[in-house]
Amino acid sequence: MAMIFLRQIRAGCSSRRFLSSSSSNLDLAIADLNREMESIFGEPPTQSSIHGELPSTSPINTSTAPDDPVLPECKKGLSHVDNSGNALMVDISSKEDTMRSAIASCRVLLGKLAFNLVEANQIVKGDVLNVAKIAGIQGAKQTSNLIPLCHNINLTRVDVNLILNEEDFSVEIVGEAATTSKTGVEMEAMTAVAVAGLTVYDMCKAVTKEIQITNVCLEQKSGGKSGSWSRKLSSVSDDDCI
């Protein structure tokens, strides 16, 4: 369209070279040019367009623009995160003290050589199973110092048991914690078995570095608002263990 318009202007200007430079003839030329532009654009050019100014435009209607995205609120159950994504220690002051317990487990894969030495109690550092048991109990009592948003609760019982499994040359660790408090002891039970597993590694690492600590997970819990839960009765598989 712009090329057609320019060609028409050139043609119009060429056909009017015979015009005199008088004011009246110049006015006629401008009028003819305006009619040419009107036939193409439907309206005569405005004064602002002659001087190269942009025509005024109406303000953008922002009411139809999409709203800014709103961050979704945290999913139900993420009690340690507020709606802004900040870390939050839950206020449990309104809860009542109730009896609560939890059992957790993990497995330490030793390998045949380390397993045989542990079984024969020939590890240089000493009695692996008993040292790991004490370490697990100590770990449970330090949970609130290790896990930032855990509450410091009074434990009424902590028990850690380590069982040698010759089938896969592993140590199976089971830890239990109990309290009468306003919050549960799942983290205390899981910390107990995790620290016990780390202690087994520390005691045996001189023999091999291929030891693996696997399947740290909650087995069951009781008490509190959510009631009782058992891994054996749920659909969660071992793949969900740490």
PDB file of C-alpha atoms in Angstrom:
ATOM      1  CA  MET A   1       0.000   0.000   0.000  1.00  0.00           C
ATOM      2  CA  ALA A   2       2.830   2.409   0.865  1.00  0.00           C
ATOM      3  CA  MET A   3       4.542   1.772  -2.511  1.00  0.00           C
ATOM      4  CA  ILE A   4       1.294   2.466  -4.415  1.00  0.00           C
ATOM      5  CA  PHE A   5       0.871   5.678  -2.445  1.00  0.00           C
ATOM      6  CA  LEU A   6       4.425   6.830  -3.290  1.00  0.00           C
ATOM      7  CA  ARG A   7       4.000   6.044  -7.001  1.00  0.00           C
ATOM      8  CA  GLN A   8       0.763   8.011  -7.061  1.00  0.00           C
ATOM      9  CA  ILE A   9       2.463  10.968  -5.388  1.00  0.00           C
ATOM     10  CA  ARG A  10       5.283  10.854  -7.992  1.00  0.00           C
ATOM     11  CA  ALA A  11       2.762  10.707 -10.819  1.00  0.00           C
ATOM     12  CA  GLY A  12       0.791  13.576  -9.351  1.00  0.00           C
ATOM     13  CA  CYS A  13       3.870  15.675  -8.888  1.00  0.00           C
ATOM     14  CA  SER A  14       5.129  14.948 -12.446  1.00  0.00           C
ATOM     15  CA  SER A  15       1.800  15.934 -13.983  1.00  0.00           C
ATOM     16  CA  ARG A  16       1.875  19.224 -12.121  1.00  0.00           C
ATOM     17  CA  ARG A  17       5.371  20.428 -13.027  1.00  0.00           C
ATOM     18  CA  PHE A  18       3.726  22.897 -15.420  1.00  0.00           C
ATOM     19  CA  LEU A  19       2.042  24.654 -12.506  1.00  0.00           C
ATOM     20  CA  SER A  20       3.307  28.109 -11.670  1.00  0.00           C
ATOM     21  CA  SER A  21       4.789  28.940  -8.329  1.00  0.00           C
ATOM     22  CA  SER A  22       1.871  31.184  -7.474  1.00  0.00           C
ATOM     23  CA  SER A  23       0.088  30.708  -4.193  1.00  0.00           C
ATOM     24  CA  SER A  24      -3.255  29.773  -5.788  1.00  0.00           C
ATOM     25  CA  ASN A  25      -1.745  27.069  -7.967  1.00  0.00           C
ATOM     26  CA  LEU A  26       0.128  25.683  -4.954  1.00  0.00           C
ATOM     27  CA  ASP A  27      -3.128  25.513  -2.996  1.00  0.00           C
ATOM     28  CA  LEU A  28      -4.747  23.588  -5.860  1.00  0.00           C
ATOM     29  CA  ALA A  29      -1.850  21.135  -5.920  1.00  0.00           C
ATOM     30  CA  ILE A  30      -2.144  20.562  -2.173  1.00  0.00           C
ATOM     31  CA  ALA A  31      -5.917  20.073  -2.487  1.00  0.00           C
ATOM     32  CA  ASP A  32      -5.443  17.549  -5.291  1.00  0.00           C
ATOM     33  CA  LEU A  33      -2.838  15.715  -3.227  1.00  0.00           C
ATOM     34  CA  ASN A  34      -5.207  15.601  -0.250  1.00  0.00           C
ATOM     35  CA  ARG A  35      -7.944  14.096  -2.424  1.00  0.00           C
ATOM     36  CA  GLU A  36      -5.485  11.466  -3.669  1.00  0.00           C
ATOM     37  CA  MET A  37      -4.612  10.521  -0.085  1.00  0.00           C
ATOM     38  CA  GLU A  38      -8.272  10.499   0.952  1.00  0.00           C
ATOM     39  CA  SER A  39      -9.114   8.097  -1.855  1.00  0.00           C
ATOM     40  CA  ILE A  40      -6.432   5.735  -0.536  1.00  0.00           C
ATOM     41  CA  PHE A  41      -6.743   6.136   3.265  1.00  0.00           C
ATOM     42  CA  GLY A  42     -10.376   7.206   3.557  1.00  0.00           C
ATOM     43  CA  GLU A  43      -9.656  10.503   5.298  1.00  0.00           C
ATOM     44  CA  PRO A  44      -7.444  13.524   4.724  1.00  0.00           C
ATOM     45  CA  PRO A  45      -4.115  13.708   6.567  1.00  0.00           C
ATOM     46  CA  THR A  46      -4.099  15.477   9.894  1.00  0.00           C
ATOM     47  CA  GLN A  47      -1.876  18.374  10.778  1.00  0.00           C
ATOM     48  CA  SER A  48       0.123  16.191  13.135  1.00  0.00           C
ATOM     49  CA  SER A  49       0.847  13.635  10.387  1.00  0.00           C
ATOM     50  CA  ILE A  50       2.084  16.366   8.018  1.00  0.00           C
ATOM     51  CA  HIS A  51       4.674  17.430  10.612  1.00  0.00           C
ATOM     52  CA  GLY A  52       5.680  13.805  11.256  1.00  0.00           C
ATOM     53  CA  GLU A  53       4.055  13.540  14.694  1.00  0.00           C
ATOM     54  CA  LEU A  54       2.497  10.362  15.931  1.00  0.00           C
ATOM     55  CA  PRO A  55      -1.284  10.465  16.298  1.00  0.00           C
ATOM     56  CA  SER A  56      -2.580  10.412  19.808  1.00  0.00           C
ATOM     57  CA  THR A  57      -3.759   7.083  21.098  1.00  0.00           C
ATOM     58  CA  SER A  58      -6.193   6.234  23.822  1.00  0.00           C
ATOM     59  CA  PRO A  59      -4.710   4.847  27.027  1.00  0.00           C
ATOM     60  CA  ILE A  60      -4.407   1.100  27.306  1.00  0.00           C
ATOM     61  CA  ASN A  61      -7.260  -0.455  29.207  1.00  0.00           C
ATOM     62  CA  THR A  62      -5.438  -2.234  31.979  1.00  0.00           C
ATOM     63  CA  SER A  63      -8.641  -3.662  33.382  1.00  0.00           C
ATOM     64  CA  THR A  64      -8.586  -6.384  30.730  1.00  0.00           C
ATOM     65  CA  ALA A  65      -4.927  -7.273  31.309  1.00  0.00           C
ATOM     66  CA  PRO A  66      -4.358 -10.582  33.103  1.00  0.00           C
ATOM     67  CA  ASP A  67      -3.809 -10.362  36.810  1.00  0.00           C
ATOM     68  CA  ASP A  68      -0.326 -10.912  38.191  1.00  0.00           C
ATOM     69  CA  PRO A  69       0.228 -14.580  39.066  1.00  0.00           C
ATOM     70  CA  VAL A  70      -0.520 -15.323  42.685  1.00  0.00           C
ATOM     71  CA  LEU A  71       1.761 -17.758  44.446  1.00  0.00           C
ATOM     72  CA  PRO A  72      -0.254 -20.742  45.632  1.00  0.00           C
ATOM     73  CA  GLU A  73      -0.565 -21.321  49.312  1.00  0.00           C
ATOM     74  CA  CYS A  74       1.504 -24.112  50.754  1.00  0.00           C
ATOM     75  CA  LYS A  75      -0.108 -27.500  50.491  1.00  0.00           C
ATOM     76  CA  LYS A  76      -1.869 -28.800  53.540  1.00  0.00           C
ATOM     77  CA  GLY A  77       0.556 -30.701  55.721  1.00  0.00           C
ATOM     78  CA  LEU A  78       3.651 -28.546  55.149  1.00  0.00           C
ATOM     79  CA  SER A  79       3.423 -27.202  58.668  1.00  0.00           C
ATOM     80  CA  HIS A  80       7.039 -26.036  58.789  1.00  0.00           C
ATOM     81  CA  VAL A  81       6.580 -23.597  55.869  1.00  0.00           C
ATOM     82  CA  ASP A  82       4.337 -20.511  55.902  1.00  0.00           C
ATOM     83  CA  ASN A  83       2.401 -19.092  52.939  1.00  0.00           C
ATOM     84  CA  SER A  84       5.399 -16.983  51.949  1.00  0.00           C
ATOM     85  CA  GLY A  85       7.732 -19.975  51.802  1.00  0.00           C
ATOM     86  CA  ASN A  86       9.589 -19.088  54.987  1.00  0.00           C
ATOM     87  CA  ALA A  87      10.716 -21.654  57.541  1.00  0.00           C
ATOM     88  CA  LEU A  88       8.340 -21.938  60.487  1.00  0.00           C
ATOM     89  CA  MET A  89       8.555 -23.665  63.841  1.00  0.00           C
ATOM     90  CA  VAL A  90       5.058 -24.857  64.660  1.00  0.00           C
ATOM     91  CA  ASP A  91       3.387 -23.436  67.751  1.00  0.00           C
ATOM     92  CA  ILE A  92       2.237 -26.440  69.807  1.00  0.00           C
ATOM     93  CA  SER A  93       1.270 -24.532  72.943  1.00  0.00           C
ATOM     94  CA  SER A  94      -2.438 -25.250  72.478  1.00  0.00           C
ATOM     95  CA  LYS A  95      -1.963 -29.025  72.175  1.00  0.00           C
ATOM     96  CA  GLU A  96      -2.453 -31.441  75.049  1.00  0.00           C
ATOM     97  CA  ASP A  97       0.194 -33.830  76.331  1.00  0.00           C
ATOM     98  CA  THR A  98      -0.510 -37.347  75.095  1.00  0.00           C
ATOM     99  CA  MET A  99       1.406 -40.611  74.908  1.00  0.00           C
ATOM    100  CA  ARG A 100       3.242 -40.946  71.601  1.00  0.00           C
ATOM    101  CA  SER A 101       5.652 -43.488  70.163  1.00  0.00           C
ATOM    102  CA  ALA A 102       7.463 -44.210  66.919  1.00  0.00           C
ATOM    103  CA  ILE A 103       9.563 -47.008  65.418  1.00  0.00           C
ATOM    104  CA  ALA A 104      12.102 -46.460  62.629  1.00  0.00           C
ATOM    105  CA  SER A 105      14.585 -48.696  60.860  1.00  0.00           C
ATOM    106  CA  CYS A 106      17.570 -48.721  58.523  1.00  0.00           C
ATOM    107  CA  ARG A 107      19.978 -51.220  56.989  1.00  0.00           C
ATOM    108  CA  VAL A 108      23.766 -51.053  56.771  1.00  0.00           C
ATOM    109  CA  LEU A 109      25.296 -53.139  53.970  1.00  0.00           C
ATOM    110  CA  LEU A 110      28.747 -54.172  55.232  1.00  0.00           C
ATOM    111  CA  GLY A 111      30.055 -56.618  52.681  1.00  0.00           C
ATOM    112  CA  LYS A 112      31.356 -60.088  53.528  1.00  0.00           C
ATOM    113  CA  LEU A 113      34.733 -59.123  55.024  1.00  0.00           C
ATOM    114  CA  ALA A 114      33.479 -56.392  57.341  1.00  0.00           C
ATOM    115  CA  PHE A 115      30.450 -58.500  58.280  1.00  0.00           C
ATOM    116  CA  ASN A 116      32.620 -61.406  59.364  1.00  0.00           C
ATOM    117  CA  LEU A 117      34.827 -59.127  61.463  1.00  0.00           C
ATOM    118  CA  VAL A 118      31.820 -57.506  63.160  1.00  0.00           C
ATOM    119  CA  GLU A 119      30.256 -60.902  63.809  1.00  0.00           C
ATOM    120  CA  ALA A 120      33.517 -62.144  65.371  1.00  0.00           C
ATOM    121  CA  ASN A 121      33.928 -58.847  67.302  1.00  0.00           C
ATOM    122  CA  GLN A 122      37.358 -58.363  65.739  1.00  0.00           C
ATOM    123  CA  ILE A 123      37.003 -54.762  64.532  1.00  0.00           C
ATOM    124  CA  VAL A 124      39.993 -52.784  65.812  1.00  0.00           C
ATOM    125  CA  LYS A 125      37.871 -49.965  67.248  1.00  0.00           C
ATOM    126  CA  GLY A 126      35.900 -52.342  69.459  1.00  0.00           C
ATOM    127  CA  ASP A 127      32.399 -53.765  69.846  1.00  0.00           C
ATOM    128  CA  VAL A 128      30.598 -52.281  66.836  1.00  0.00           C
ATOM    129  CA  LEU A 129      27.049 -53.264  67.781  1.00  0.00           C
ATOM    130  CA  ASN A 130      27.141 -52.008  71.362  1.00  0.00           C
ATOM    131  CA  VAL A 131      28.883 -48.744  70.488  1.00  0.00           C
ATOM    132  CA  ALA A 132      26.353 -48.097  67.700  1.00  0.00           C
ATOM    133  CA  LYS A 133      23.473 -48.832  70.080  1.00  0.00           C
ATOM    134  CA  ILE A 134      24.665 -46.222  72.579  1.00  0.00           C
ATOM    135  CA  ALA A 135      25.302 -43.748  69.753  1.00  0.00           C
ATOM    136  CA  GLY A 136      21.737 -44.204  68.503  1.00  0.00           C
ATOM    137  CA  ILE A 137      20.290 -43.482  71.928  1.00  0.00           C
ATOM    138  CA  GLN A 138      22.479 -40.397  72.260  1.00  0.00           C
ATOM    139  CA  GLY A 139      21.431 -39.281  68.786  1.00  0.00           C
ATOM    140  CA  ALA A 140      17.741 -39.489  69.643  1.00  0.00           C
ATOM    141  CA  LYS A 141      18.301 -37.189  72.630  1.00  0.00           C
ATOM    142  CA  GLN A 142      20.064 -34.648  70.398  1.00  0.00           C
ATOM    143  CA  THR A 143      17.420 -34.539  67.659  1.00  0.00           C
ATOM    144  CA  SER A 144      16.252 -30.969  68.325  1.00  0.00           C
ATOM    145  CA  ASN A 145      19.872 -29.792  68.133  1.00  0.00           C
ATOM    146  CA  LEU A 146      20.406 -31.503  64.781  1.00  0.00           C
ATOM    147  CA  ILE A 147      17.063 -30.829  63.077  1.00  0.00           C
ATOM    148  CA  PRO A 148      16.432 -27.047  63.248  1.00  0.00           C
ATOM    149  CA  LEU A 149      12.624 -26.965  63.473  1.00  0.00           C
ATOM    150  CA  CYS A 150      12.141 -29.954  65.780  1.00  0.00           C
ATOM    151  CA  HIS A 151      10.829 -29.251  69.273  1.00  0.00           C
ATOM    152  CA  ASN A 152      12.900 -30.123  72.306  1.00  0.00           C
ATOM    153  CA  ILE A 153      10.772 -32.774  73.983  1.00  0.00           C
ATOM    154  CA  ASN A 154      11.233 -35.012  77.018  1.00  0.00           C
ATOM    155  CA  LEU A 155      11.785 -38.600  75.941  1.00  0.00           C
ATOM    156  CA  THR A 156      10.462 -41.302  78.235  1.00  0.00           C
ATOM    157  CA  ARG A 157      12.131 -44.174  76.387  1.00  0.00           C
ATOM    158  CA  VAL A 158      14.627 -44.810  73.586  1.00  0.00           C
ATOM    159  CA  ASP A 159      15.669 -48.270  72.442  1.00  0.00           C
ATOM    160  CA  VAL A 160      17.986 -49.254  69.584  1.00  0.00           C
ATOM    161  CA  ASN A 161      18.595 -52.829  68.427  1.00  0.00           C
ATOM    162  CA  LEU A 162      21.100 -54.049  65.839  1.00  0.00           C
ATOM    163  CA  ILE A 163      20.752 -57.473  64.207  1.00  0.00           C
ATOM    164  CA  LEU A 164      23.283 -59.110  61.897  1.00  0.00           C
ATOM    165  CA  ASN A 165      21.797 -60.538  58.693  1.00  0.00           C
ATOM    166  CA  GLU A 166      24.074 -63.083  57.052  1.00  0.00           C
ATOM    167  CA  GLU A 167      21.942 -63.323  53.906  1.00  0.00           C
ATOM    168  CA  ASP A 168      23.096 -59.959  52.561  1.00  0.00           C
ATOM    169  CA  PHE A 169      25.952 -59.276  55.028  1.00  0.00           C
ATOM    170  CA  SER A 170      24.090 -56.374  56.597  1.00  0.00           C
ATOM    171  CA  VAL A 171      23.179 -54.906  59.961  1.00  0.00           C
ATOM    172  CA  GLU A 172      19.462 -54.274  60.476  1.00  0.00           C
ATOM    173  CA  ILE A 173      18.854 -51.414  62.898  1.00  0.00           C
ATOM    174  CA  VAL A 174      15.519 -50.769  64.614  1.00  0.00           C
ATOM    175  CA  GLY A 175      14.966 -47.786  66.887  1.00  0.00           C
ATOM    176  CA  GLU A 176      12.002 -46.870  69.076  1.00  0.00           C
ATOM    177  CA  ALA A 177      11.260 -43.628  70.897  1.00  0.00           C
ATOM    178  CA  ALA A 178       8.413 -42.677  73.228  1.00  0.00           C
ATOM    179  CA  THR A 179       7.202 -39.586  75.048  1.00  0.00           C
ATOM    180  CA  THR A 180       4.254 -37.995  76.764  1.00  0.00           C
ATOM    181  CA  SER A 181       4.256 -34.642  75.049  1.00  0.00           C
ATOM    182  CA  LYS A 182       2.518 -32.205  72.697  1.00  0.00           C
ATOM    183  CA  THR A 183       4.266 -33.515  69.566  1.00  0.00           C
ATOM    184  CA  GLY A 184       5.419 -36.815  68.123  1.00  0.00           C
ATOM    185  CA  VAL A 185       8.747 -38.652  68.213  1.00  0.00           C
ATOM    186  CA  GLU A 186       9.099 -39.812  64.606  1.00  0.00           C
ATOM    187  CA  MET A 187      12.191 -37.691  64.098  1.00  0.00           C
ATOM    188  CA  GLU A 188      13.771 -38.985  67.311  1.00  0.00           C
ATOM    189  CA  ALA A 189      13.306 -42.599  66.224  1.00  0.00           C
ATOM    190  CA  MET A 190      14.680 -41.892  62.721  1.00  0.00           C
ATOM    191  CA  THR A 191      17.632 -39.945  64.114  1.00  0.00           C
ATOM    192  CA  ALA A 192      18.429 -42.851  66.427  1.00  0.00           C
ATOM    193  CA  VAL A 193      18.758 -45.385  63.605  1.00  0.00           C
ATOM    194  CA  ALA A 194      20.568 -42.938  61.306  1.00  0.00           C
ATOM    195  CA  VAL A 195      23.211 -42.120  63.930  1.00  0.00           C
ATOM    196  CA  ALA A 196      23.570 -45.805  64.802  1.00  0.00           C
ATOM    197  CA  GLY A 197      24.121 -46.577  61.112  1.00  0.00           C
ATOM    198  CA  LEU A 198      26.726 -43.838  60.799  1.00  0.00           C
ATOM    199  CA  THR A 199      28.504 -45.243  63.846  1.00  0.00           C
ATOM    200  CA  VAL A 200      28.639 -48.697  62.268  1.00  0.00           C
ATOM    201  CA  TYR A 201      30.264 -47.105  59.224  1.00  0.00           C
ATOM    202  CA  ASP A 202      32.762 -45.215  61.362  1.00  0.00           C
ATOM    203  CA  MET A 203      33.725 -48.355  63.263  1.00  0.00           C
ATOM    204  CA  CYS A 204      34.226 -50.386  60.067  1.00  0.00           C
ATOM    205  CA  LYS A 205      35.514 -47.858  57.531  1.00  0.00           C
ATOM    206  CA  ALA A 206      39.122 -48.999  57.995  1.00  0.00           C
ATOM    207  CA  VAL A 207      38.111 -52.369  56.525  1.00  0.00           C
ATOM    208  CA  THR A 208      36.172 -51.069  53.502  1.00  0.00           C
ATOM    209  CA  LYS A 209      34.754 -47.820  52.134  1.00  0.00           C
ATOM    210  CA  GLU A 210      31.981 -49.614  50.226  1.00  0.00           C
ATOM    211  CA  ILE A 211      29.643 -49.773  53.231  1.00  0.00           C
ATOM    212  CA  GLN A 212      26.171 -48.391  52.449  1.00  0.00           C
ATOM    213  CA  ILE A 213      23.555 -46.994  54.842  1.00  0.00           C
ATOM    214  CA  THR A 214      20.151 -47.584  53.234  1.00  0.00           C
ATOM    215  CA  ASN A 215      16.395 -47.493  53.793  1.00  0.00           C
ATOM    216  CA  VAL A 216      16.201 -45.047  56.690  1.00  0.00           C
ATOM    217  CA  CYS A 217      12.442 -44.834  57.230  1.00  0.00           C
ATOM    218  CA  LEU A 218       9.573 -44.690  59.687  1.00  0.00           C
ATOM    219  CA  GLU A 219       7.960 -48.069  60.315  1.00  0.00           C
ATOM    220  CA  GLN A 220       5.091 -47.038  62.540  1.00  0.00           C
ATOM    221  CA  LYS A 221       3.843 -44.347  64.913  1.00  0.00           C
ATOM    222  CA  SER A 222       1.037 -43.921  67.417  1.00  0.00           C
ATOM    223  CA  GLY A 223      -0.641 -41.103  69.303  1.00  0.00           C
ATOM    224  CA  GLY A 224      -1.325 -37.507  68.429  1.00  0.00           C
ATOM    225  CA  LYS A 225      -3.977 -35.953  66.213  1.00  0.00           C
ATOM    226  CA  SER A 226      -3.160 -38.138  63.202  1.00  0.00           C
ATOM    227  CA  GLY A 227      -3.465 -41.330  65.248  1.00  0.00           C
ATOM    228  CA  SER A 228      -1.689 -44.558  64.414  1.00  0.00           C
ATOM    229  CA  TRP A 229       0.152 -45.404  61.195  1.00  0.00           C
ATOM    230  CA  SER A 230       2.036 -48.479  60.026  1.00  0.00           C
ATOM    231  CA  ARG A 231       4.175 -48.941  56.904  1.00  0.00           C
ATOM    232  CA  LYS A 232       3.070 -52.570  56.613  1.00  0.00           C
ATOM    233  CA  LEU A 233      -0.567 -51.461  56.393  1.00  0.00           C
ATOM    234  CA  SER A 234       0.073 -48.597  53.968  1.00  0.00           C
ATOM    235  CA  SER A 235       0.685 -48.620  50.228  1.00  0.00           C
ATOM    236  CA  VAL A 236       4.101 -46.934  50.589  1.00  0.00           C
ATOM    237  CA  SER A 237       6.956 -49.089  49.315  1.00  0.00           C
ATOM    238  CA  ASP A 238      10.572 -49.299  50.452  1.00  0.00           C
ATOM    239  CA  ASP A 239      11.445 -46.978  47.568  1.00  0.00           C
ATOM    240  CA  ASP A 240      10.090 -44.108  49.677  1.00  0.00           C
ATOM    241  CA  CYS A 241      12.680 -44.710  52.373  1.00  0.00           C
ATOM    242  CA  ILE A 242      15.698 -42.440  52.363  1.00  0.00           C
TER     243      ILE A 242
END
